[in-house]
GROMACS .gro file of C-alpha atoms in nm:
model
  261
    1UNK     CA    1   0.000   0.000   0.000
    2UNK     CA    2   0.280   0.225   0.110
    3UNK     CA    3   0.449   0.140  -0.249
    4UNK     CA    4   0.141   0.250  -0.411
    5UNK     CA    5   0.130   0.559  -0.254
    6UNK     CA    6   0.416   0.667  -0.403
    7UNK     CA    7   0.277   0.717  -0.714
    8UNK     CA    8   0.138   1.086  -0.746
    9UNK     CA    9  -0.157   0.968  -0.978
   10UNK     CA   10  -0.252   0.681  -0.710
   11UNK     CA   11  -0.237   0.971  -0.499
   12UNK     CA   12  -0.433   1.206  -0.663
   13UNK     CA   13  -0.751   0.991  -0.751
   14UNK     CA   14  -0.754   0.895  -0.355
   15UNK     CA   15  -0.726   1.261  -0.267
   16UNK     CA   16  -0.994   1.376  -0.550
   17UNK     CA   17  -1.223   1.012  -0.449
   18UNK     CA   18  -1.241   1.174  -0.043
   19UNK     CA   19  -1.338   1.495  -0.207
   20UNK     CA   20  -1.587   1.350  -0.355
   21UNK     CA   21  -1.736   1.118  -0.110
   22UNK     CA   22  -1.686   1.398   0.163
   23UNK     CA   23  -1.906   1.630  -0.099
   24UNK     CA   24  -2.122   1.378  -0.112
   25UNK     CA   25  -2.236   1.320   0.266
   26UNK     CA   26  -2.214   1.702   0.338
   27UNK     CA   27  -2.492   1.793   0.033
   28UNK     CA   28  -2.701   1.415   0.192
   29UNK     CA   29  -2.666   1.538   0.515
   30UNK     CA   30  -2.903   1.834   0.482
   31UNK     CA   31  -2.609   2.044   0.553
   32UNK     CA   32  -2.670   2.254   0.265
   33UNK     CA   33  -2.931   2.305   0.005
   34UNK     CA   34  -2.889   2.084  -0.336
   35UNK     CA   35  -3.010   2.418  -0.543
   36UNK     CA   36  -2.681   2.591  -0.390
   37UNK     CA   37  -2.426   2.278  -0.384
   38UNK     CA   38  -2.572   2.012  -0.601
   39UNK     CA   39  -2.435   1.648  -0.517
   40UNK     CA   40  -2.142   1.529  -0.771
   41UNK     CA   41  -2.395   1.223  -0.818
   42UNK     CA   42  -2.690   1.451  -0.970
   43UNK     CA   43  -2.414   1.669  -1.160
   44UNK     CA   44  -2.276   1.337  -1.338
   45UNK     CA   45  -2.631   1.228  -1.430
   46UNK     CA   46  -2.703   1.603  -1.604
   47UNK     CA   47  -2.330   1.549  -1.745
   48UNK     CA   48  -2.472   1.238  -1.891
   49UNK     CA   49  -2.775   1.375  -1.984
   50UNK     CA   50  -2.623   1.731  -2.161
   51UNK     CA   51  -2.390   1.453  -2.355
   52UNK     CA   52  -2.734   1.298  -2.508
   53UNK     CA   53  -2.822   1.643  -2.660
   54UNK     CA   54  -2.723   1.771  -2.982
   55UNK     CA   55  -2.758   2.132  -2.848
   56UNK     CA   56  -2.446   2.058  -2.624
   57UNK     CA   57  -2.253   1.963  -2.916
   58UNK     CA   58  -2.413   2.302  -3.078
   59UNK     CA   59  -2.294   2.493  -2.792
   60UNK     CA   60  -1.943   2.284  -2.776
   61UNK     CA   61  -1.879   2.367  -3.116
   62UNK     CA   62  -1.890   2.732  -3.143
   63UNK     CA   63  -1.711   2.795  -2.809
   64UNK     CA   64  -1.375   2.576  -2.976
   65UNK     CA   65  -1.418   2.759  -3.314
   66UNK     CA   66  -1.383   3.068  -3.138
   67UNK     CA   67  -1.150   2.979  -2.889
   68UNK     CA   68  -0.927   2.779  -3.161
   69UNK     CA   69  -0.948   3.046  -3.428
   70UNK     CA   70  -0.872   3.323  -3.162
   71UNK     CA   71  -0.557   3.135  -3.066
   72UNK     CA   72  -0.473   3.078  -3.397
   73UNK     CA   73  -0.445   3.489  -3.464
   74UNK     CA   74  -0.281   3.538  -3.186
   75UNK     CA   75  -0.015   3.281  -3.218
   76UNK     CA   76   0.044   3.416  -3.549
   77UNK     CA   77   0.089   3.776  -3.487
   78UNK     CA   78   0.243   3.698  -3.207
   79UNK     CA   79   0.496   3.533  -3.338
   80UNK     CA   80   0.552   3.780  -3.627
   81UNK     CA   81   0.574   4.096  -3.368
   82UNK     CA   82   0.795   3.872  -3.135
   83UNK     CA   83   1.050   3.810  -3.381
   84UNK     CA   84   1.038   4.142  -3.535
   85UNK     CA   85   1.033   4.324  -3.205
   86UNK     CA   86   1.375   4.058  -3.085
   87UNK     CA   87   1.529   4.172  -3.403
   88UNK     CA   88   1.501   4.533  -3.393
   89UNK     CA   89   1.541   4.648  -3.017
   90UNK     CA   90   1.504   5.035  -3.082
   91UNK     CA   91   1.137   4.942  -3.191
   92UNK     CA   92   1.082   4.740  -2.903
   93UNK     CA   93   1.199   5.007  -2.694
   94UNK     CA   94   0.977   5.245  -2.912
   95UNK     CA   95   0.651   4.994  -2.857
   96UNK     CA   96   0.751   4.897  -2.469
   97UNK     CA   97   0.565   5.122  -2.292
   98UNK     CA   98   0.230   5.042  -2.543
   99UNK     CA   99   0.307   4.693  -2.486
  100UNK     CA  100   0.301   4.757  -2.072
  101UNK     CA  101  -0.012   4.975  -2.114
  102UNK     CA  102  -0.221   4.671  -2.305
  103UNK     CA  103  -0.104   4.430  -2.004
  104UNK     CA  104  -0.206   4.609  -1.696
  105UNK     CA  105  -0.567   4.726  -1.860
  106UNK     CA  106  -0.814   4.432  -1.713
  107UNK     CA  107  -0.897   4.245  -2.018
  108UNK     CA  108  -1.280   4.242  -1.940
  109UNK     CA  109  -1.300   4.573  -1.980
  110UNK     CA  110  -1.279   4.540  -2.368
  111UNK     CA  111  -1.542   4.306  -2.409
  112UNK     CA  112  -1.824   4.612  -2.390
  113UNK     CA  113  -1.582   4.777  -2.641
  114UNK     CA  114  -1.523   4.495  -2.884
  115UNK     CA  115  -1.953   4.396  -2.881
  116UNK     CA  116  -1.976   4.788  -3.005
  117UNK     CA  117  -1.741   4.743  -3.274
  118UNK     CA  118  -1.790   4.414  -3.416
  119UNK     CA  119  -2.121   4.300  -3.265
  120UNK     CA  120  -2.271   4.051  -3.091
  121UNK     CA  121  -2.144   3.734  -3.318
  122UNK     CA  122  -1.857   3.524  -3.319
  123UNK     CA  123  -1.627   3.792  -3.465
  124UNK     CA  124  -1.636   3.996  -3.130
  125UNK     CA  125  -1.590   3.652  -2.905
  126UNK     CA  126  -1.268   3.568  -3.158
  127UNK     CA  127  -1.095   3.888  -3.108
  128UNK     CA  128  -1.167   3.889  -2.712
  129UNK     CA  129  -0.990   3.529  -2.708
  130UNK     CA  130  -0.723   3.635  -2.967
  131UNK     CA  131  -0.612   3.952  -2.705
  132UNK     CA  132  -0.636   3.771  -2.429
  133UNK     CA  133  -0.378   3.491  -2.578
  134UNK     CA  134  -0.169   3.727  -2.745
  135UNK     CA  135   0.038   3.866  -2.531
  136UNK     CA  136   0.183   3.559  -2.346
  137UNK     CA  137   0.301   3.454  -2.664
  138UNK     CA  138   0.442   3.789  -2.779
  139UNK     CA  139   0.649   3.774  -2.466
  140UNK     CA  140   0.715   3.462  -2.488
  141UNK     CA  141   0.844   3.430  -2.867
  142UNK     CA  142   1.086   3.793  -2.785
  143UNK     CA  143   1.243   3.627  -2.473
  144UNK     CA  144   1.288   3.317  -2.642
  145UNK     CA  145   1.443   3.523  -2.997
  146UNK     CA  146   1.611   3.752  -2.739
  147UNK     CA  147   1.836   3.457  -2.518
  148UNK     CA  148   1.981   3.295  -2.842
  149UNK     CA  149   2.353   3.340  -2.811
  150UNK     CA  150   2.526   3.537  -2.972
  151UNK     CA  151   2.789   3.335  -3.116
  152UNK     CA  152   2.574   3.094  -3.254
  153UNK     CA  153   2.432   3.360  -3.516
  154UNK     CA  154   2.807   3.460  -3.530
  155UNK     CA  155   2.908   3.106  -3.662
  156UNK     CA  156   2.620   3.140  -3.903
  157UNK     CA  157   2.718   3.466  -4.034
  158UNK     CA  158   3.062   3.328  -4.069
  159UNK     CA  159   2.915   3.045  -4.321
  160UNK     CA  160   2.739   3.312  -4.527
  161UNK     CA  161   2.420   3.257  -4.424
  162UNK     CA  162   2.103   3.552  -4.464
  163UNK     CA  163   1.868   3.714  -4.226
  164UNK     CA  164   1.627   3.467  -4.318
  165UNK     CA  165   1.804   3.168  -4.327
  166UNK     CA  166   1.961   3.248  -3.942
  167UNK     CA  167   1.604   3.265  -3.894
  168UNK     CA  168   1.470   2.968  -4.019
  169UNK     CA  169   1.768   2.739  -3.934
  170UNK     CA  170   1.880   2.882  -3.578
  171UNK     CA  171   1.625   3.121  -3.416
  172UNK     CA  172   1.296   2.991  -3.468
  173UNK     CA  173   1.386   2.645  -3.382
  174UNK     CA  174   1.598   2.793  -3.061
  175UNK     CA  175   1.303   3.020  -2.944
  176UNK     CA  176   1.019   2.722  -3.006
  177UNK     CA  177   1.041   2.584  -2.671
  178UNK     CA  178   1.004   2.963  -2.528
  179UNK     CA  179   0.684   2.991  -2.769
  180UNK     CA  180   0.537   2.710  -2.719
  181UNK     CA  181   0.518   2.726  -2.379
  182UNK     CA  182   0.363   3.078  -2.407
  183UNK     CA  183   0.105   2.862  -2.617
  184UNK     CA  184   0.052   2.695  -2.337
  185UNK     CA  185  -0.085   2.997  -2.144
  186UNK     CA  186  -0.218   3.133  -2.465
  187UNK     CA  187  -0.487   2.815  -2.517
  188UNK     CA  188  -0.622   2.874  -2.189
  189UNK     CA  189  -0.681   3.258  -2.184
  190UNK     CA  190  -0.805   3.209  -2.551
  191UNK     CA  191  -1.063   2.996  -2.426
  192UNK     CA  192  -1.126   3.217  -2.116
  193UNK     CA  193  -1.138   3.480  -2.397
  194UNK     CA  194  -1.447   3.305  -2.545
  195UNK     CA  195  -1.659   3.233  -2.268
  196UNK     CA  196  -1.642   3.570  -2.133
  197UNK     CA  197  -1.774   3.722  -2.474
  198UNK     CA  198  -2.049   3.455  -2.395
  199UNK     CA  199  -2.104   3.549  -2.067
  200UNK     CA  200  -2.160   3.923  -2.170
  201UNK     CA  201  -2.305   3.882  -2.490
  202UNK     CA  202  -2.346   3.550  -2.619
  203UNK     CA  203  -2.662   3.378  -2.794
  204UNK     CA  204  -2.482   3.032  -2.832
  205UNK     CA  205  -2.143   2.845  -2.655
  206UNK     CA  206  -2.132   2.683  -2.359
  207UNK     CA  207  -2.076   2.999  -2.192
  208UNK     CA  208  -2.397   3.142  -2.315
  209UNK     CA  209  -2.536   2.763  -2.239
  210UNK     CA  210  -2.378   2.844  -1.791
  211UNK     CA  211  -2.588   3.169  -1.773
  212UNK     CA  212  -2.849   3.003  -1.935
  213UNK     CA  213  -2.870   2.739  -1.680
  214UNK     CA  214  -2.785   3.008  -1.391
  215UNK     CA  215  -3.080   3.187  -1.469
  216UNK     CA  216  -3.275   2.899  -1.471
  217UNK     CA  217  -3.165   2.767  -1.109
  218UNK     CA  218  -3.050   2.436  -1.277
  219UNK     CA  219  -2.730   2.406  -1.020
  220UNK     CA  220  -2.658   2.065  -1.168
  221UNK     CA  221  -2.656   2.165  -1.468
  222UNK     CA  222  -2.436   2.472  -1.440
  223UNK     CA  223  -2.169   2.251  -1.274
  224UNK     CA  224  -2.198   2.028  -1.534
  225UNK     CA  225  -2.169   2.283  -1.778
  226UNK     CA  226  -1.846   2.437  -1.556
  227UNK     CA  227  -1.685   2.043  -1.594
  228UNK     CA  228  -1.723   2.038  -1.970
  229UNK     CA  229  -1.584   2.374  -2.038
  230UNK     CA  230  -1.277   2.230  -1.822
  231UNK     CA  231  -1.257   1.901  -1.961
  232UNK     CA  232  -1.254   2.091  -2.357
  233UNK     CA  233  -1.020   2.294  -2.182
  234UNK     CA  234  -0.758   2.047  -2.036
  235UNK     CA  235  -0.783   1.865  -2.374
  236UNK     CA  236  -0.642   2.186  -2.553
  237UNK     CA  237  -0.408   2.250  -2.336
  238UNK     CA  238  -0.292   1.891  -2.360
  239UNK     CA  239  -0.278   1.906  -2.755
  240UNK     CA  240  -0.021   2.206  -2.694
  241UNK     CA  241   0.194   1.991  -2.414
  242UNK     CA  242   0.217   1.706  -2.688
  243UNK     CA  243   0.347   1.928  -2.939
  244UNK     CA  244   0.626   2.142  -2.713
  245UNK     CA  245   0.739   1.761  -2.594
  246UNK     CA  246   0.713   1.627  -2.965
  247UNK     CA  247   0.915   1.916  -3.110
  248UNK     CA  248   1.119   2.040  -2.849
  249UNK     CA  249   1.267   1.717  -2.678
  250UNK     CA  250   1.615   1.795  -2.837
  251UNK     CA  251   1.632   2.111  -2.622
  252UNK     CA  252   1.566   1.917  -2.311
  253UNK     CA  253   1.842   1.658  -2.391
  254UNK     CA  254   2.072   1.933  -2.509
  255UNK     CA  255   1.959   2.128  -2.172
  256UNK     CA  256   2.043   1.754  -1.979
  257UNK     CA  257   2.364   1.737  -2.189
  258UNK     CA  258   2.531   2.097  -2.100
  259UNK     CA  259   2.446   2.035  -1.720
  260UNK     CA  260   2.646   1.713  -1.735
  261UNK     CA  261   2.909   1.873  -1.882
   0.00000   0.00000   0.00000
């Protein structure tokens, strides 16, 4: 038993079953109302019953396409500001101070803003997601551009090689494990990104599909909802993990490599 112990995911499904049985007897116990604190037993039957319902898939659906798509711009530009920024430091010097400005402004704020521009469809729920996921992976590209050594691009330049081809052959692949891991971050808030815009302003996604079932007292069913949008969300998140460890696992045996030496 001890032996078994010792492995964290052993471990974690005894610490998340006590949870769940403790959850259990304090919502049976009349200690609290079910319409505040459902019990995880009526939450997994909803679950089940949400899953049965093409509306859920509906619902699924247009939350990914605008959390995916909204990711998707963001990763792109940026990459392309992140890379331009690394290579000319007067501009990011120029842009810093914008840059700080966009960070500390509360992200929710621009929801209102971006609804009076572009409306209450998906375009407005896209480019919440897309800001919200940008910036980790702006910062995350430049500091990864930035720490290249120098006398790797040196060695390059020695061989003749362009601007373009240092970038393709040394700095991109250097920076990836930098930028993917701002990915990482960038998934989540993208998806964040999305179900606020639903929250606020939303006739369809599953965060349009929680207020609905707020409004309606369904508690179940809002927790239900709350699990699904987490479950979508870990599986994104995972897809991103899969990829840094797929195409950056030279940089962690090159990392293991230098430290032996």
């Amino acid at each position: 038993m001890s032996d078994a112990l010792k492995k964290p995911w052993i471990l974690t499904i005894l610490i998340f079953t006590v949870l769940l049985l403790a959850w259990e007897g304090y919502v049976a116990g009349g200690y609290v109302s079910p319409l505040i604190l459902p019990r995880p037993v009526d939450i997994a039957v909803e679950l089940i019953r949400m899953l049965q319902e093409p509306s859920t898939y509906y619902d699924l659906g247009v939350t990914l396409y605008e959390a995916v798509a909204g990711f998707l711009f963001a990763t792109l530009i940026g990459i392309i500001l992140g890379v331009v920024l690394a290579k000319l430091p007067r501009l990011e010097r120029a842009l810093q101070p914008i840059i700080i400005a966009i960070q500390v402004v509360p992200k929710i704020v621009l929801v209102p803003l971006f609804i009076l521009w572009f409306g209450f469809g998906m375009t407005s729920k896209i480019l919440i997601a897309a800001v919200l996921a940008f910036l980790p992976i702006l910062s995350n590209t430049l500091l990864g551009v930035k720490s290249i050594e120098a006398g790797h691009r040196d060695v390059l330049k020695s061989l003749g090689a362009t601007s373009w081809q240092r970038l393709i052959v040394l700095e991109l692949p250097s920076a990836m494990p930098a930028v993917l891991t701002g990915m990482e971050v960038g998934i989540i808030f993208s998806m964040i990104g999305a179900v606020i815009g639903e929250f606020l302003a939303g006739t369809a996604g599953l965060g349009h599909l929680a207020i609905a079932k707020m409004n309606a007292f369904e508690a179940a069913g809002l927790f239900a909802t709350i699990i699904l949008l987490s479950i979508v969300s870990g599986l994104l998140y995972s897809v991103i993990v899969f990829m840094r460890s797929s195409f950056t696992g030279w940089h962690a045996t090159a990392a293991s490599l230098n430290t032996a030496h």
